[in-house]
Every structure is written in structure tokens, then in C-alpha cells.
Short mmCIF file of C-alpha atoms in Angstrom, two decimals:
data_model
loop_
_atom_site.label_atom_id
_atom_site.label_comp_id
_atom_site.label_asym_id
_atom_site.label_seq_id
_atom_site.Cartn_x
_atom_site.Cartn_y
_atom_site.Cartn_z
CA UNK A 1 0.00 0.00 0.00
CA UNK A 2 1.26 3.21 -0.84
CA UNK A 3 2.04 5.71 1.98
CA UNK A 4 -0.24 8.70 2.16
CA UNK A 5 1.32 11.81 1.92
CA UNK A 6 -0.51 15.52 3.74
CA UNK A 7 0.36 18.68 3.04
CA UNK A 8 1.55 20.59 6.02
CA UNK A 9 4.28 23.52 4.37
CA UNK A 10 1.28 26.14 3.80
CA UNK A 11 2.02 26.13 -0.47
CA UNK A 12 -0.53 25.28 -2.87
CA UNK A 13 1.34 22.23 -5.24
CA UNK A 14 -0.84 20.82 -8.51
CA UNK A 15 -2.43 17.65 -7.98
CA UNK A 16 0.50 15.47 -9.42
CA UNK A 17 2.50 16.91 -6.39
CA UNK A 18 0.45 15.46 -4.25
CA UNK A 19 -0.07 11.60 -5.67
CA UNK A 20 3.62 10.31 -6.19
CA UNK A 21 4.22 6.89 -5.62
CA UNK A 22 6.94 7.30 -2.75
CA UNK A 23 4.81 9.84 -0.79
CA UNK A 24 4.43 9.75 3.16
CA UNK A 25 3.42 11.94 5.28
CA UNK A 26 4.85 15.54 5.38
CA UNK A 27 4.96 17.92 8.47
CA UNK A 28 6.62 21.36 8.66
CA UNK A 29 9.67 22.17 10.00
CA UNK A 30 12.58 24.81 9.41
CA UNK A 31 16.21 25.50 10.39
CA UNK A 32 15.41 26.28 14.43
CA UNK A 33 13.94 22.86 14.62
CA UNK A 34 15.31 21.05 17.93
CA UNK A 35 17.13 17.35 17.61
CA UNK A 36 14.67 15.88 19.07
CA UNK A 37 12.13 17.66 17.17
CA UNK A 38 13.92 16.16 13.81
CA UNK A 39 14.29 12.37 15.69
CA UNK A 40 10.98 12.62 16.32
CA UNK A 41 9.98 13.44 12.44
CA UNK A 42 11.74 10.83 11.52
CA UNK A 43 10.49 8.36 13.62
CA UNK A 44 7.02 9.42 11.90
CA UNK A 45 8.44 8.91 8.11
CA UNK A 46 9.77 5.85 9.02
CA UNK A 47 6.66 4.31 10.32
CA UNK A 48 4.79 5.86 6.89
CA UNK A 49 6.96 3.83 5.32
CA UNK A 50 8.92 0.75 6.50
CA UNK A 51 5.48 0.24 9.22
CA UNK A 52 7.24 -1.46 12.33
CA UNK A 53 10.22 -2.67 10.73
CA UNK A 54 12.99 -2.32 13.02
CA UNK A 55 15.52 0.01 11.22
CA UNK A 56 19.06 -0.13 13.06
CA UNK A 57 21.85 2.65 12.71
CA UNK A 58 25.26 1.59 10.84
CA UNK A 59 28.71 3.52 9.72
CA UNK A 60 29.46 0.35 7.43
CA UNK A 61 26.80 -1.04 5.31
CA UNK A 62 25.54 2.25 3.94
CA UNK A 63 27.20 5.88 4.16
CA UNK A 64 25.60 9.18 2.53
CA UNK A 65 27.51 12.21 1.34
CA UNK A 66 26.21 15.48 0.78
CA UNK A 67 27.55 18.90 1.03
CA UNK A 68 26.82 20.55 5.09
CA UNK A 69 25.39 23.20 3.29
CA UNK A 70 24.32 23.37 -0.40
CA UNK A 71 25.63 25.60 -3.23
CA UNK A 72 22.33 24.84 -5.42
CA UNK A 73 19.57 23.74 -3.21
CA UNK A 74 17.94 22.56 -6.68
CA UNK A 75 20.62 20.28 -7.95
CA UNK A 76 22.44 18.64 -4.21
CA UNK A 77 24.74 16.21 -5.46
CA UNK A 78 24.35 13.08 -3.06
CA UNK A 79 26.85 9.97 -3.22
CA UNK A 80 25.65 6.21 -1.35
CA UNK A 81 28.25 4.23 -0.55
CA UNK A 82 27.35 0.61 0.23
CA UNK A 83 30.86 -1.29 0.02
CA UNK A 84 29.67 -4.84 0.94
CA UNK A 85 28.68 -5.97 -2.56
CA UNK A 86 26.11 -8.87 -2.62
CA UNK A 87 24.83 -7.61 0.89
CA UNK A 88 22.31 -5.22 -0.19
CA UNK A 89 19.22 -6.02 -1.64
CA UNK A 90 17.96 -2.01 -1.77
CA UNK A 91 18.37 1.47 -0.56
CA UNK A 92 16.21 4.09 -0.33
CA UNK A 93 16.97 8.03 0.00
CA UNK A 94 14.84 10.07 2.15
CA UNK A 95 14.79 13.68 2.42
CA UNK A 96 12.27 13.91 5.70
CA UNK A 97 11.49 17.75 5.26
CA UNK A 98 10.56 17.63 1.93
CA UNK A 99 7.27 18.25 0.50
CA UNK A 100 7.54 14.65 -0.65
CA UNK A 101 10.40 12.71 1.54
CA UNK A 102 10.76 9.66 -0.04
CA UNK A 103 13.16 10.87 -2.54
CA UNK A 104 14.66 7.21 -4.64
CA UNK A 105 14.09 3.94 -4.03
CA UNK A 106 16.55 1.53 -5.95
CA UNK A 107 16.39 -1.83 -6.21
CA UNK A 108 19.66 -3.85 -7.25
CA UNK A 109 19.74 -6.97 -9.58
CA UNK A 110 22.61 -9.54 -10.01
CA UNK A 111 24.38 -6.81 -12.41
CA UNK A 112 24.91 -4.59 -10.08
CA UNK A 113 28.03 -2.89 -8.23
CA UNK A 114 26.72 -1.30 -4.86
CA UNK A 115 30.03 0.25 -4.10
CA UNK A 116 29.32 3.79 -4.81
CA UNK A 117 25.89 5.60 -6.40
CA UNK A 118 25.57 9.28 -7.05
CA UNK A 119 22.55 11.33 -8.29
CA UNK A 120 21.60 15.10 -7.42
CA UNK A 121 18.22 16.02 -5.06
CA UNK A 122 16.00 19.54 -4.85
CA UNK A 123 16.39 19.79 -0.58
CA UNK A 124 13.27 22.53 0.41
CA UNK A 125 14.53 23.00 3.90
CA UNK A 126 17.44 22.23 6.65
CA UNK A 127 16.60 18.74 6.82
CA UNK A 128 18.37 15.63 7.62
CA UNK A 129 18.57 12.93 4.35
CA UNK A 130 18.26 9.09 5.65
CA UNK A 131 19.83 6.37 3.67
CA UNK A 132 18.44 3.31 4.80
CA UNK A 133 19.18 -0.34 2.99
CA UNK A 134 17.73 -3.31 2.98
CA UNK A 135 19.83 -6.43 3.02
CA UNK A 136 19.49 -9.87 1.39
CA UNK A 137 18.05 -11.29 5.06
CA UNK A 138 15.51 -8.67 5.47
CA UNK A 139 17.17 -6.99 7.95
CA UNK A 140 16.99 -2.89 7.58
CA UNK A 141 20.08 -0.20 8.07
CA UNK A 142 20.03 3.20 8.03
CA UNK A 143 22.54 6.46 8.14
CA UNK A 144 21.98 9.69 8.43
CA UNK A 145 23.67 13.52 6.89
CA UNK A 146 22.25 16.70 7.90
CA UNK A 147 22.36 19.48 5.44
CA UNK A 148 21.59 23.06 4.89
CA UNK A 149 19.59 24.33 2.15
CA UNK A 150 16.72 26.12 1.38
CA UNK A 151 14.04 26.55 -1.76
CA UNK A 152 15.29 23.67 -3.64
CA UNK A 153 11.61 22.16 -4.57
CA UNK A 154 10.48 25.26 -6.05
CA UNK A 155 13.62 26.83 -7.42
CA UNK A 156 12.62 28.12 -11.53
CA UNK A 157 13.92 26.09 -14.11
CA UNK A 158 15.35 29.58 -15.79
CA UNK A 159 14.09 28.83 -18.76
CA UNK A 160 9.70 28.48 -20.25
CA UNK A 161 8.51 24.88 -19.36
CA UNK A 162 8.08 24.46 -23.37
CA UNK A 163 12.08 25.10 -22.98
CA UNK A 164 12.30 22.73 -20.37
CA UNK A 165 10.62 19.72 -22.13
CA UNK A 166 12.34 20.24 -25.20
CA UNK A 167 14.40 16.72 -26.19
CA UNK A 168 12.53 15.48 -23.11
CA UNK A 169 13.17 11.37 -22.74
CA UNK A 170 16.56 12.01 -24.97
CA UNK A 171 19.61 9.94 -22.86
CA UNK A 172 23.25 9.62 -22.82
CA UNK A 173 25.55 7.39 -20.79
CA UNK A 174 29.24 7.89 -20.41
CA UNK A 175 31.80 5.01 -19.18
CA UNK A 176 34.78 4.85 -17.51
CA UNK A 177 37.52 2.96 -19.28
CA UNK A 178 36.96 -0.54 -18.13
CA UNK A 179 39.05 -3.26 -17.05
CA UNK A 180 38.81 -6.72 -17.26
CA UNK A 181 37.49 -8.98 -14.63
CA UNK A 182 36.31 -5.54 -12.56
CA UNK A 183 32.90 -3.47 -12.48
CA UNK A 184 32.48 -0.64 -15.00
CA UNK A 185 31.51 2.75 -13.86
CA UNK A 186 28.76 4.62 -15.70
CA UNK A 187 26.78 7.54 -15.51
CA UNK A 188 23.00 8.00 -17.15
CA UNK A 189 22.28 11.09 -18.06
CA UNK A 190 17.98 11.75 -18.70
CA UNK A 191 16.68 14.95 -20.37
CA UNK A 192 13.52 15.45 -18.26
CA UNK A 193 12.74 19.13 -16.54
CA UNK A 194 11.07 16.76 -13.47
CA UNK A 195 8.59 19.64 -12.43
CA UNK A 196 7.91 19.58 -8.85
CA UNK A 197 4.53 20.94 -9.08
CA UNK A 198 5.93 24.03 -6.65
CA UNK A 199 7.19 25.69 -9.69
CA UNK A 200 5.24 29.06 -10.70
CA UNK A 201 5.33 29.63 -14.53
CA UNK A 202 6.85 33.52 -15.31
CA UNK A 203 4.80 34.28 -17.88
CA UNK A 204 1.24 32.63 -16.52
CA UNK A 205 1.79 32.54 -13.22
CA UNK A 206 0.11 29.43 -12.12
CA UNK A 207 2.11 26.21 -10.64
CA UNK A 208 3.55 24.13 -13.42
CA UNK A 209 2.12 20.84 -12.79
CA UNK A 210 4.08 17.97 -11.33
CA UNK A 211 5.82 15.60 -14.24
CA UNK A 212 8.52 14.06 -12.90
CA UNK A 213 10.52 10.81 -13.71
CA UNK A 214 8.52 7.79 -11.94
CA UNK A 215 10.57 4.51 -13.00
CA UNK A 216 14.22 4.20 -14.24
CA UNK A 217 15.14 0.28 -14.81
CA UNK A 218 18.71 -0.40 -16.09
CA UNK A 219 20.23 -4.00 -17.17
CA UNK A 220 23.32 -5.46 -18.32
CA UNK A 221 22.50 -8.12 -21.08
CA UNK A 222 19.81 -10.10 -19.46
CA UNK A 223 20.38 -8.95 -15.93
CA UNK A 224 18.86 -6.58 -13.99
CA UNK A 225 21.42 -3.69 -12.41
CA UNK A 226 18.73 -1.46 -10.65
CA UNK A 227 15.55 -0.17 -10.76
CA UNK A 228 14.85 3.20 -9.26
CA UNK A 229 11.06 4.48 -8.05
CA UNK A 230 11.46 8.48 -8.15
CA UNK A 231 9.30 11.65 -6.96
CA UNK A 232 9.56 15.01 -7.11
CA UNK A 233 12.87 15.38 -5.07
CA UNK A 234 15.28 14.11 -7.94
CA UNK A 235 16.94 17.28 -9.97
CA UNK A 236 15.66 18.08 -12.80
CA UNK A 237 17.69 16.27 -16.21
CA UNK A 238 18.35 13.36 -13.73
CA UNK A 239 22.06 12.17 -13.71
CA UNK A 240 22.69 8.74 -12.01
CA UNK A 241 26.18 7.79 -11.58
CA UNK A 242 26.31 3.78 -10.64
CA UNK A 243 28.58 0.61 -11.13
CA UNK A 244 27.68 -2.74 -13.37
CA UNK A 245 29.53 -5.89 -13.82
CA UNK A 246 30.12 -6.39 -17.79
CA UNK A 247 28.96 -9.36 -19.42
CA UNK A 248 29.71 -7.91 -23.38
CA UNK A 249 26.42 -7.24 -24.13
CA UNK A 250 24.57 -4.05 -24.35
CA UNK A 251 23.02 -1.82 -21.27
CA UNK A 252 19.84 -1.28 -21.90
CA UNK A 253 17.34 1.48 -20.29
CA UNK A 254 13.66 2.16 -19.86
CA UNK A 255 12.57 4.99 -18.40
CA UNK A 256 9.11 6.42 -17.46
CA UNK A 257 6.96 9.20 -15.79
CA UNK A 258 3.78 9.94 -13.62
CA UNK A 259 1.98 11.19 -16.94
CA UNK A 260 2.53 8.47 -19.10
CA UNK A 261 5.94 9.13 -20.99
CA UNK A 262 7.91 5.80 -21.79
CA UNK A 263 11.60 5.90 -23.61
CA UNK A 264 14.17 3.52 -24.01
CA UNK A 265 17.88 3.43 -25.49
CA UNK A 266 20.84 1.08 -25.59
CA UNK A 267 24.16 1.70 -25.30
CA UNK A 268 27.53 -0.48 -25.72
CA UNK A 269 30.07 -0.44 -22.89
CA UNK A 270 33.85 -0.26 -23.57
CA UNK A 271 35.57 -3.57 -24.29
CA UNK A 272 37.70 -4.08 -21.04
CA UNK A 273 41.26 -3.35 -21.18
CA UNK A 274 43.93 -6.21 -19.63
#
């Protein structure tokens, strides 16, 4: 069952704002919010969304890194590192004072190299981010970053949403140089303006609806490498940096969004170098 998710941050969003499919329940906060105050939040979110699932603290099975305070509070680069390959099963980002905390979920297949995943989040407030994974016995972990930023949700794009949907669905993926025997590191690049629904249009000045990316699935040959559920906290033009073991054939991606948008593209890694 999907978690329900109330508005509580005083803003009018559109109605695809409010329906995501990683949305719990939202309360307010802000910067002069106490510890306990943010515990105590969090201890709400969880519940939305793991129920009673005991969720136990760790500084080995999954780290987050993001900056103490935020240059761009609309594009936060965030890096997971989860070094105990074959351990985790999943890991899911949560922003808890977000309009919509449950940023990512992703979901690892047998391609996949856990060591290190990147992407870039809108933050709306101080907040703390929770990283929690899920490992191959059930079990739950989670860590924790506190960082400072402000706006990120409803930052403009800069440009007319007919600007920002232009090429939208068009993807690239770059490679490091790979290696034989060793993962290959990637990074997906989407062209998709992943409207919040906070946005106000310049020229109309009404909230752009919410149209954001919804599903990202990503294999090597046959095998699965990850599949992410999104909501309105990824950046807009989503970039997903993640690692794959090779098997010589062709990664393939499929992509989709809450109103209906499919794409797909292949690409061919880089023959592995002795």
C-alpha cells in the first residue's frame, strides 16, 4: 500500500505533487527545529513507510555524502556508498522535510556494483537525508547527513517549461575505461525538466504541474542492475552515476513518468582493457 502523503508547508502544489508513488506523510519544520524535534519526524516517516520494521543505525553497510550546506539547493549532489557488494538487496533516500520525503528507491539486480551511487536532489529545507538499505536477510540499516539548504523544490527552471521539455526522454551514458574482470563505472544522463509541481510559470503565473521521472530500470545483457522508483525530489535532467559488472552485451534502459511518458535506449560499454 502506498504511503499517504498531507500537506503541512502552507504552499498550494498541482495535484501530481500530491499523488507520487513514494509519498508519506509531510509535516513542517525549518532551520530552528530542535534534535529531538527532527528524531521525532523521523520516527514518523519511518513508520509511513517501512510500518514497524525495526531500522538499526550503521557507519558500514551504507554511508551518505552530501555537502553541510548546499551551493544549489535545486541540484544537491548526493553519493551512497554501500561497500559490501552482494549484501544489499535495496536502498532508499529520504529527504524527511521535503514536500515529498521519499526521494529514490533503488532496487539492485545480479548486475549490479553497490560500491558507490551518485545522483543530485532539490532539498526545500534544513533537513536531515536518511539512507536506509535493505539487506538480502531482510534486515533494515540506516545512516543519516544533515544538510543546509533552502528553496530547492520550487527553485525556476530559468528557462519556459516548453524550454524545459524540449528533447525530453533524450539519454546519454558515459563510461569509464573498463578493465577486465572488474565493475564498470557509468553515468545515465535523462533529459527530463522533473517539475515539482511548486514551480510558478513567469509568464502565466500558475504552478507548473508535477511531471517528474517515476521509474528508471537499467540492465546489463539479461540482468537486472537497478531499478529506481522516483518523486519530485530528484533534480531536474536526472544524472545517475552507478557501477555494473560487464557481461559484453549491451546496457539497456527504460525509463518512465507519472503522466505516461515511456523511452528507451541502448548503449555499448567499452571492451575491457587487460
Amino acid at each position: 500500500m502506498r504511503p499517504t502523503f498531507a500537506l503541512a508547508l502552507g504552499l498550494t502544489l498541482s495535484v501530481g505533487a500530491l499523488s507520487g508513488p513514494l509519498a508519506p506523510v509531510v509535516h513542517a519544520a525549518g532551520a530552528s527545529d530542535t534534535d529531538q524535534e527532527r528524531a521525532q519526524r523521523w520516527q514518523e516517516i519511518a513508520k509511513s513507510i517501512f510500518g514497524d520494521r525495526k531500522i538499526e543505525p550503521t557507519d558500514t553497510l551504507v554511508k551518505i555524502e552530501a555537502p553541510k550546506r548546499a551551493e544549489d539547493a535545486a541540484l544537491v549532489p548526493i553519493t551512497l556508498s554501500m561497500p559490501d557488494r552482494g549484501t544489499v538487496k535495496s536502498v532508499s533516500l529520504v529527504i524527511d522535510d521535503n514536500p515529498a520525503p521519499y526521494a529514490a528507491k533503488f532496487e539492485f539486480g545480479p548486475a549490479a556494483d553497490t560500491s558507490e551511487l551518485k545522483l543530485r536532489v532539490r532539498v526545500n529545507n534544513y533537513t536531515d537525508m536518511h539512507a536506509v538499505v535493505e539487506t538480502n536477510d531482510g534486515k533494515l540499516y540506516e545512516a543519516k547527513q544533515f544538510v543546509k539548504a533552502s528553496g530547492g523544490c520550487s527553485a525556476p527552471m530559468g528557462m519556459s517549461d516548453e524550454e524545459a521539455m524540449k528533447g525530453m526522454g533524450d539519454m546519454r551514458m558515459k563510461f569509464a575505461d573498463a578493465q577486465a574482470g572488474k565493475p564498470v563505472e557509468a553515468t545515465l544522463m535523462i533529459r527530463h525538466p522533473n517539475f515539482s509541481g511548486m514551480q510558478m510559470n513567469q509568464v502565466t503565473r500558475e504552478f507548473t504541474p508535477a511531471r517528474y521521472i517515476e521509474k528508471v530500470t537499467v540492465s546489463a545483457g539479461d540482468e537486472k542492475v537497478f531499478t529506481m522508483t522516483g518523486d519530485i525530489s530528484i533534480a531536474s535532467n536526472p544524472v545517475i552515476n552507478f557501477g555494473f559488472k560487464p557481461d559484453g552485451k549491451p546496457i539497456q534502459v527504460a525509463a518512465s513518468d507519472n503522466q505516461g511518458g515511456h523511452w528507451a535506449r541502448s548503449f555499448n560499454p567499452p571492451s575491457p582493457t587487460n
